[in-house]
Amino acid sequence: MFDTISSRRLPLTGVRVVDAATIYAGPMIATLLGDFGADVVKVEHPRGDGLRSWAWHKDGESLWWALVGRNKRDITLALSDPRGADLLRRLLSETDVFVENFRPGTLERWGLDPEDLLRVNPRLVVVRVSGFGQTGPYRTRPGFGTLAEAMSGFAATNGPEDGPPVLPQWPLADGIAALAGAFATMTALRHAERTGEGQVVDLSIYEPLFWILGAQLSAYDQLGLVPGRQGSRTDFNVPRGCYQTRDGRWVALSGATTATARRILCAVERADLADAPWFADITGRFAHRDEIDEAIAAWVAARDNDEVLATFEELGATVGPVYSIDDIAADPHFAERGSTTTVEHPSLGPLRMQGLIANLTRTPGRIRSTGPALGEHNEEILRDLLGCSREELERLVADGVVGPTGERSTKDSKPTASTPDTGSLRAG
């Protein structure tokens, strides 16, 4: 069984999550809960989650799936078939959280209306992830993270001043929605724990990203401001930016307070600017932003990366290297805290991936397995948990309602010796 002795002391042990979402935002909500002990049952269509086809692969194994599918058991069901929908309904009757990201109206069409599910299981938390939410004029639009990144206001303010809007190359809106969704799910679980009352969490992908962009709406409402693109600069922080060193590396720095900005200018040997009467006021620094940037850029460009970092560290000025993934993989701080970790993959062997998103001193999480094979736990869940007979299961497989049981071993992947065990849709 997946729920081994090693997982029973985790903070969410005893919480069952059924993850019927696809790709990223919805499934990542379940991944975050699974990292802290929830028993996550992934429900895929027999043809598999689209995330399995994302680059990158090695020896036929999806590296995205290994990460997002970690700490989950896997079954396959065609929910559009009434028999598949009935099996899901039976599973949800003994479940705490159900995560889905079908286009609004799809569950209802399949006879899985959340209100009906709540009548069967009054404590159920139904997490509905969609591009634009379950209400409003855009509710039926397909909602990919790209649209959220565009319509939240992010892309319009991202990129160089004289360039086009820039989208992130990573699923940023999906990831932020997953974090917000995990928070909302835990809030709903707390309510269910206190009252026995479940509810629906209506999570759009665009709203969490829109929320974290700050006071733009208030500034527009009260001041008529429409922020534009300005590269690494901001309207509330001078100096701030990325600067290239003599040896071709990049460093990032931020002077969020006057004291911090002063230390930066002293580090680059421009105390004359730091002592100027206008420097103590953010308005004055904005008026002289080009002069400040040029001074920093010239000093950094004349020195190698190590010298720049050492000088700033000695003076207590805020600067950090701009890392690529090879820098992260080699960084001892990331390793010691468990930001990066290594998990045993059934086919690939030791596999490095992100660790836990937060370290809890009393109730740490744990990575217990990488992403499972498609349908790996069909028999374990459909037969042992839901009571399907072998004959019934064979008939469901023959009719395409259930996929064949995956061939990979169901034995849990264990963290290797280097893994700290200390807490260390797209509309989906």
Tab-separated table of C-alpha atoms in Angstrom, residues 28-388:
chain	number	residue	atom	x	y	z
A	28	MET	CA	-0.268	20.948	-8.191
A	29	ILE	CA	-2.828	21.757	-5.491
A	30	ALA	CA	-3.058	18.030	-4.840
A	31	THR	CA	0.732	17.671	-5.004
A	32	LEU	CA	1.179	20.287	-2.268
A	33	LEU	CA	-1.332	18.490	-0.055
A	34	GLY	CA	0.294	15.141	-0.800
A	35	ASP	CA	3.704	16.484	0.201
A	36	PHE	CA	2.340	16.905	3.702
A	37	GLY	CA	0.736	13.493	3.976
A	38	ALA	CA	-2.618	13.557	2.195
A	39	ASP	CA	-3.521	10.323	0.408
A	40	VAL	CA	-3.869	11.643	-3.136
A	41	VAL	CA	-5.639	9.474	-5.693
A	42	LYS	CA	-4.981	10.728	-9.201
A	43	VAL	CA	-7.840	10.004	-11.621
A	44	GLU	CA	-6.729	10.124	-15.247
A	45	HIS	CA	-8.532	9.409	-18.466
A	46	PRO	CA	-7.256	6.053	-19.815
A	47	ARG	CA	-5.267	7.931	-22.454
A	48	GLY	CA	-3.367	9.797	-19.721
A	49	ASP	CA	-2.914	13.339	-18.472
A	50	GLY	CA	-1.531	15.719	-21.096
A	51	LEU	CA	1.279	16.599	-18.697
A	52	ARG	CA	2.834	13.211	-19.443
A	53	SER	CA	3.592	14.435	-22.976
A	54	TRP	CA	5.279	17.691	-21.933
A	55	ALA	CA	8.991	17.992	-22.584
A	56	TRP	CA	11.224	16.805	-21.024
A	57	HIS	CA	11.561	12.988	-21.172
A	58	LYS	CA	14.289	10.459	-20.470
A	59	ASP	CA	13.947	6.784	-21.388
A	60	GLY	CA	10.247	7.367	-22.007
A	61	GLU	CA	9.668	8.856	-18.553
A	62	SER	CA	8.216	12.365	-18.223
A	63	LEU	CA	10.242	14.534	-15.860
A	64	TRP	CA	7.327	16.955	-15.405
A	65	TRP	CA	5.113	14.037	-14.430
A	66	ALA	CA	7.675	12.716	-11.970
A	67	LEU	CA	7.459	16.055	-10.131
A	68	VAL	CA	3.765	16.977	-10.342
A	69	GLY	CA	2.591	13.377	-9.900
A	70	ARG	CA	4.715	12.751	-6.813
A	71	ASN	CA	3.082	11.355	-3.669
A	72	LYS	CA	0.013	10.183	-5.644
A	73	ARG	CA	-1.674	6.896	-6.406
A	74	ASP	CA	-3.053	6.572	-9.932
A	75	ILE	CA	-6.212	5.141	-11.443
A	76	THR	CA	-7.759	5.543	-14.879
A	77	LEU	CA	-11.450	6.308	-15.467
A	78	ALA	CA	-13.406	7.658	-18.422
A	79	LEU	CA	-15.699	9.974	-16.472
A	80	SER	CA	-17.865	10.683	-19.519
A	81	ASP	CA	-19.049	7.064	-19.299
A	82	PRO	CA	-21.754	6.664	-16.626
A	83	ARG	CA	-19.877	3.686	-15.185
A	84	GLY	CA	-16.727	5.748	-14.786
A	85	ALA	CA	-18.720	8.585	-13.236
A	86	ASP	CA	-20.353	6.139	-10.817
A	87	LEU	CA	-16.988	4.772	-9.696
A	88	LEU	CA	-15.766	8.306	-9.083
A	89	ARG	CA	-18.930	9.095	-7.133
A	90	ARG	CA	-18.331	6.041	-4.945
A	91	LEU	CA	-14.748	7.099	-4.358
A	92	LEU	CA	-15.807	10.640	-3.451
A	93	SER	CA	-18.252	9.391	-0.843
A	94	GLU	CA	-15.215	8.619	1.343
A	95	THR	CA	-13.051	11.558	0.266
A	96	ASP	CA	-12.211	14.904	1.868
A	97	VAL	CA	-11.126	16.936	-1.183
A	98	PHE	CA	-12.004	16.649	-4.859
A	99	VAL	CA	-9.930	18.714	-7.322
A	100	GLU	CA	-11.133	19.152	-10.906
A	101	ASN	CA	-10.481	21.556	-13.755
A	102	PHE	CA	-12.965	20.655	-16.442
A	103	ARG	CA	-14.647	23.475	-18.298
A	104	PRO	CA	-17.595	24.792	-16.262
A	105	GLY	CA	-20.685	22.678	-16.901
A	106	THR	CA	-18.776	19.501	-17.762
A	107	LEU	CA	-19.166	17.801	-14.385
A	108	GLU	CA	-22.864	18.594	-14.411
A	109	ARG	CA	-23.204	17.045	-17.866
A	110	TRP	CA	-21.608	13.856	-16.564
A	111	GLY	CA	-24.003	13.612	-13.632
A	112	LEU	CA	-21.378	14.783	-11.149
A	113	ASP	CA	-22.889	18.104	-10.114
A	114	PRO	CA	-20.953	19.312	-7.026
A	115	GLU	CA	-24.217	20.013	-5.206
A	116	ASP	CA	-25.215	16.375	-5.701
A	117	LEU	CA	-21.773	15.238	-4.537
A	118	LEU	CA	-22.172	17.334	-1.384
A	119	ARG	CA	-25.489	15.651	-0.661
A	120	VAL	CA	-23.746	12.274	-0.868
A	121	ASN	CA	-20.752	13.477	1.180
A	122	PRO	CA	-21.628	16.636	3.155
A	123	ARG	CA	-18.011	17.132	4.282
A	124	LEU	CA	-16.539	17.121	0.780
A	125	VAL	CA	-14.472	20.111	-0.376
A	126	VAL	CA	-14.879	20.455	-4.142
A	127	VAL	CA	-12.055	22.520	-5.661
A	128	ARG	CA	-13.030	23.760	-9.102
A	129	VAL	CA	-10.140	25.223	-11.107
A	130	SER	CA	-10.904	27.011	-14.362
A	131	GLY	CA	-9.474	29.829	-16.400
A	132	PHE	CA	-12.116	32.390	-15.495
A	133	GLY	CA	-14.132	30.842	-12.678
A	134	GLN	CA	-17.586	29.307	-12.449
A	135	THR	CA	-19.399	32.643	-12.784
A	136	GLY	CA	-19.215	35.683	-15.047
A	137	PRO	CA	-19.479	36.172	-18.810
A	138	TYR	CA	-16.152	34.403	-19.503
A	139	ARG	CA	-16.943	31.289	-17.444
A	140	THR	CA	-17.259	28.973	-20.469
A	141	ARG	CA	-14.048	30.101	-22.150
A	142	PRO	CA	-11.160	27.652	-22.170
A	143	GLY	CA	-8.681	29.039	-19.685
A	144	PHE	CA	-4.990	28.440	-20.157
A	145	GLY	CA	-2.359	30.042	-17.950
A	146	THR	CA	-1.163	32.081	-20.910
A	147	LEU	CA	-4.508	33.871	-21.029
A	148	ALA	CA	-4.325	34.508	-17.298
A	149	GLU	CA	-0.836	35.953	-17.641
A	150	ALA	CA	-2.128	38.219	-20.406
A	151	MET	CA	-5.442	39.299	-18.859
A	152	SER	CA	-4.260	39.691	-15.256
A	153	GLY	CA	-2.137	42.685	-16.213
A	154	PHE	CA	1.129	40.776	-15.843
A	155	ALA	CA	2.269	40.691	-19.479
A	156	ALA	CA	1.426	44.360	-20.067
A	157	THR	CA	3.942	45.386	-17.408
A	158	ASN	CA	6.573	42.721	-18.096
A	159	GLY	CA	9.456	43.273	-20.491
A	160	PRO	CA	11.680	46.130	-21.662
A	161	GLU	CA	10.235	49.609	-21.981
A	162	ASP	CA	10.669	49.698	-25.759
A	163	GLY	CA	9.639	46.070	-26.349
A	164	PRO	CA	6.450	44.029	-26.587
A	165	PRO	CA	4.622	42.435	-23.635
A	166	VAL	CA	6.532	39.370	-22.438
A	167	LEU	CA	4.969	36.112	-21.245
A	168	PRO	CA	6.888	33.869	-18.843
A	169	GLN	CA	8.308	30.663	-20.305
A	170	TRP	CA	7.103	28.763	-17.228
A	171	PRO	CA	3.490	28.174	-16.098
A	172	LEU	CA	3.561	31.134	-13.723
A	173	ALA	CA	-0.180	31.781	-13.454
A	174	ASP	CA	-0.852	28.066	-12.942
A	175	GLY	CA	1.728	27.796	-10.183
A	176	ILE	CA	0.435	30.839	-8.330
A	177	ALA	CA	-3.128	29.548	-8.700
A	178	ALA	CA	-1.999	26.236	-7.204
A	179	LEU	CA	-0.572	27.978	-4.147
A	180	ALA	CA	-3.747	30.022	-3.711
A	181	GLY	CA	-5.816	26.897	-4.271
A	182	ALA	CA	-3.940	24.949	-1.608
A	183	PHE	CA	-4.561	27.802	0.850
A	184	ALA	CA	-8.268	27.940	-0.026
A	185	THR	CA	-8.532	24.159	0.259
A	186	MET	CA	-6.977	24.129	3.715
A	187	THR	CA	-9.335	26.937	4.771
A	188	ALA	CA	-12.323	24.907	3.572
A	189	LEU	CA	-10.971	21.779	5.274
A	190	ARG	CA	-10.698	23.688	8.539
A	191	HIS	CA	-14.342	24.732	8.207
A	192	ALA	CA	-15.385	21.156	7.443
A	193	GLU	CA	-13.432	19.923	10.462
A	194	ARG	CA	-15.229	22.370	12.759
A	195	THR	CA	-18.731	22.124	11.319
A	196	GLY	CA	-18.968	18.962	9.216
A	197	GLU	CA	-19.908	21.186	6.275
A	198	GLY	CA	-18.155	20.919	2.923
A	199	GLN	CA	-18.269	23.527	0.173
A	200	VAL	CA	-17.161	24.461	-3.323
A	201	VAL	CA	-13.907	26.365	-3.863
A	202	ASP	CA	-14.267	28.365	-7.090
A	203	LEU	CA	-10.701	29.126	-8.210
A	204	SER	CA	-9.903	30.942	-11.443
A	205	ILE	CA	-6.369	30.950	-12.784
A	206	TYR	CA	-6.251	34.674	-13.511
A	207	GLU	CA	-7.336	36.008	-10.103
A	208	PRO	CA	-4.396	34.882	-7.917
A	209	LEU	CA	-1.877	36.404	-10.344
A	210	PHE	CA	-3.981	39.577	-10.613
A	211	TRP	CA	-4.059	39.765	-6.813
A	212	ILE	CA	-0.298	39.611	-6.275
A	213	LEU	CA	0.451	42.354	-8.794
A	214	GLY	CA	-0.172	44.827	-6.006
A	215	ALA	CA	-2.002	48.155	-5.853
A	216	GLN	CA	-2.282	48.742	-9.595
A	217	LEU	CA	-6.065	48.901	-9.561
A	218	SER	CA	-6.143	51.281	-6.613
A	219	ALA	CA	-3.527	53.495	-8.265
A	220	TYR	CA	-5.584	53.567	-11.451
A	221	ASP	CA	-8.783	54.241	-9.526
A	222	GLN	CA	-7.371	57.079	-7.441
A	223	LEU	CA	-4.531	58.458	-9.551
A	224	GLY	CA	-5.372	57.429	-13.091
A	225	LEU	CA	-2.030	55.615	-13.391
A	226	VAL	CA	-1.534	52.858	-15.974
A	227	PRO	CA	1.829	51.176	-15.256
A	228	GLY	CA	3.843	50.326	-18.332
A	229	ARG	CA	6.824	48.122	-19.065
A	230	GLN	CA	10.148	49.267	-17.651
A	231	GLY	CA	12.379	46.233	-17.591
A	232	SER	CA	13.656	45.502	-14.079
A	233	ARG	CA	12.760	48.936	-12.775
A	234	THR	CA	9.769	49.690	-10.576
A	235	ASP	CA	7.884	52.803	-9.489
A	236	PHE	CA	8.665	52.279	-5.815
A	237	ASN	CA	12.272	51.115	-5.616
A	238	VAL	CA	15.509	52.870	-6.683
A	239	PRO	CA	18.032	51.452	-7.383
A	240	ARG	CA	16.831	48.094	-8.687
A	241	GLY	CA	18.008	46.022	-11.599
A	242	CYS	CA	20.288	43.393	-13.086
A	243	TYR	CA	23.879	44.328	-13.954
A	244	GLN	CA	26.482	42.380	-15.911
A	245	THR	CA	29.909	41.708	-14.430
A	246	ARG	CA	33.232	41.738	-16.273
A	247	ASP	CA	33.267	37.945	-16.572
A	248	GLY	CA	29.827	37.826	-18.205
A	249	ARG	CA	27.759	36.932	-15.138
A	250	TRP	CA	24.784	38.900	-13.871
A	251	VAL	CA	23.888	40.198	-10.424
A	252	ALA	CA	20.594	41.596	-9.155
A	253	LEU	CA	20.247	44.245	-6.495
A	254	SER	CA	17.511	46.187	-4.778
A	255	GLY	CA	17.510	49.339	-2.681
A	256	ALA	CA	14.039	49.068	-1.171
A	257	THR	CA	14.852	51.485	1.662
A	258	THR	CA	16.980	54.612	1.815
A	259	ALA	CA	19.493	52.895	4.114
A	260	THR	CA	19.807	49.937	1.749
A	261	ALA	CA	20.160	52.202	-1.263
A	262	ARG	CA	22.883	54.152	0.543
A	263	ARG	CA	24.878	50.975	1.234
A	264	ILE	CA	24.646	50.026	-2.441
A	265	LEU	CA	26.009	53.382	-3.586
A	266	CYS	CA	28.817	53.204	-1.015
A	267	ALA	CA	29.662	49.684	-2.232
A	268	VAL	CA	30.089	50.986	-5.773
A	269	GLU	CA	32.257	53.847	-4.483
A	270	ARG	CA	29.726	56.599	-5.163
A	271	ALA	CA	29.230	58.077	-1.697
A	272	ASP	CA	28.852	61.433	-3.448
A	273	LEU	CA	25.477	60.287	-4.761
A	274	ALA	CA	24.466	58.741	-1.456
A	275	ASP	CA	25.272	62.012	0.324
A	276	ALA	CA	23.404	64.204	-2.159
A	277	PRO	CA	20.459	66.074	-0.583
A	278	TRP	CA	17.968	64.515	-2.977
A	279	PHE	CA	19.033	60.923	-2.195
A	280	ALA	CA	17.141	60.611	1.111
A	281	ASP	CA	13.793	60.970	-0.637
A	282	ILE	CA	12.434	58.345	-3.049
A	283	THR	CA	11.197	61.114	-5.334
A	284	GLY	CA	14.730	62.467	-5.578
A	285	ARG	CA	16.162	59.043	-6.355
A	286	PHE	CA	13.577	58.597	-9.090
A	287	ALA	CA	14.555	61.915	-10.614
A	288	HIS	CA	18.186	60.733	-10.714
A	289	ARG	CA	17.498	57.091	-11.560
A	290	ASP	CA	19.524	57.059	-14.780
A	291	GLU	CA	22.544	58.558	-13.024
A	292	ILE	CA	22.314	55.969	-10.220
A	293	ASP	CA	21.934	53.081	-12.672
A	294	GLU	CA	24.884	54.203	-14.757
A	295	ALA	CA	27.106	54.435	-11.682
A	296	ILE	CA	26.209	50.944	-10.537
A	297	ALA	CA	26.475	49.422	-14.003
A	298	ALA	CA	29.928	50.935	-14.599
A	299	TRP	CA	31.328	49.720	-11.272
A	300	VAL	CA	29.930	46.197	-11.705
A	301	ALA	CA	31.084	45.940	-15.312
A	302	ALA	CA	34.687	46.620	-14.233
A	303	ARG	CA	34.799	43.669	-11.815
A	304	ASP	CA	34.309	39.917	-11.852
A	305	ASN	CA	31.274	38.313	-10.291
A	306	ASP	CA	33.024	36.991	-7.177
A	307	GLU	CA	34.529	40.392	-6.355
A	308	VAL	CA	31.159	42.122	-6.771
A	309	LEU	CA	29.381	39.667	-4.478
A	310	ALA	CA	32.145	39.780	-1.868
A	311	THR	CA	32.211	43.582	-1.795
A	312	PHE	CA	28.461	43.876	-1.379
A	313	GLU	CA	28.373	41.178	1.285
A	314	GLU	CA	31.135	42.866	3.295
A	315	LEU	CA	29.269	46.176	3.332
A	316	GLY	CA	25.860	44.631	4.007
A	317	ALA	CA	24.460	45.774	0.670
A	318	THR	CA	21.763	43.679	-0.982
A	319	VAL	CA	22.957	41.886	-4.079
A	320	GLY	CA	22.540	38.369	-5.354
A	321	PRO	CA	23.737	36.343	-8.319
A	322	VAL	CA	21.317	35.731	-11.173
A	323	TYR	CA	21.138	31.940	-11.150
A	324	SER	CA	20.468	29.523	-13.956
A	325	ILE	CA	19.443	25.990	-13.057
A	326	ASP	CA	23.029	24.685	-13.100
A	327	ASP	CA	23.911	27.284	-10.450
A	328	ILE	CA	20.950	26.188	-8.347
A	329	ALA	CA	21.908	22.529	-8.654
A	330	ALA	CA	25.381	23.298	-7.300
A	331	ASP	CA	24.369	25.693	-4.519
A	332	PRO	CA	24.996	24.342	-0.979
A	333	HIS	CA	22.282	26.503	0.575
A	334	PHE	CA	19.603	25.025	-1.688
A	335	ALA	CA	20.872	21.546	-0.826
A	336	GLU	CA	21.156	22.019	2.937
A	337	ARG	CA	17.648	23.445	3.275
A	338	GLY	CA	16.133	20.813	1.023
A	339	SER	CA	15.138	23.332	-1.647
A	340	THR	CA	16.603	20.758	-4.004
A	341	THR	CA	16.360	17.104	-3.141
A	342	THR	CA	16.852	13.657	-4.636
A	343	VAL	CA	14.152	11.002	-4.832
A	344	GLU	CA	14.478	7.455	-6.123
A	345	HIS	CA	12.567	6.988	-9.386
A	346	PRO	CA	11.505	3.414	-10.233
A	347	SER	CA	12.972	3.623	-13.746
A	348	LEU	CA	15.455	6.489	-13.704
A	349	GLY	CA	17.059	5.899	-10.318
A	350	PRO	CA	18.054	8.950	-8.254
A	351	LEU	CA	16.135	11.963	-9.571
A	352	ARG	CA	16.688	15.550	-8.460
A	353	MET	CA	13.694	17.840	-8.083
A	354	GLN	CA	12.326	20.648	-5.946
A	355	GLY	CA	11.913	19.821	-2.284
A	356	LEU	CA	9.033	20.870	-0.059
A	357	ILE	CA	7.614	24.353	-0.475
A	358	ALA	CA	7.890	25.108	3.254
A	359	ASN	CA	9.688	23.627	6.252
A	360	LEU	CA	7.544	22.941	9.308
A	361	THR	CA	9.420	22.284	12.538
A	362	ARG	CA	6.741	20.124	14.199
A	363	THR	CA	4.931	18.579	11.268
A	364	PRO	CA	7.298	18.344	8.296
A	365	GLY	CA	6.250	16.936	4.962
A	366	ARG	CA	7.943	14.200	2.993
A	367	ILE	CA	8.339	13.106	-0.624
A	368	ARG	CA	7.369	9.448	-0.647
A	369	SER	CA	7.182	8.668	-4.369
A	370	THR	CA	7.661	10.144	-7.807
A	371	GLY	CA	4.787	10.320	-10.284
A	372	PRO	CA	3.105	6.917	-10.736
A	373	ALA	CA	2.635	4.933	-13.913
A	374	LEU	CA	-0.671	5.399	-15.721
A	375	GLY	CA	-3.250	3.269	-13.913
A	376	GLU	CA	-0.627	1.882	-11.546
A	377	HIS	CA	-3.083	1.573	-8.652
A	378	ASN	CA	-6.213	0.524	-10.554
A	379	GLU	CA	-6.561	-2.815	-8.812
A	380	GLU	CA	-5.500	-1.484	-5.426
A	381	ILE	CA	-8.205	1.179	-5.438
A	382	LEU	CA	-10.943	-0.101	-7.740
A	383	ARG	CA	-10.883	-3.661	-6.399
A	384	ASP	CA	-9.603	-3.372	-2.849
A	385	LEU	CA	-11.142	-0.025	-1.934
A	386	LEU	CA	-14.288	0.199	-4.073
A	387	GLY	CA	-14.992	-3.530	-4.213
A	388	CYS	CA	-15.012	-4.090	-7.978
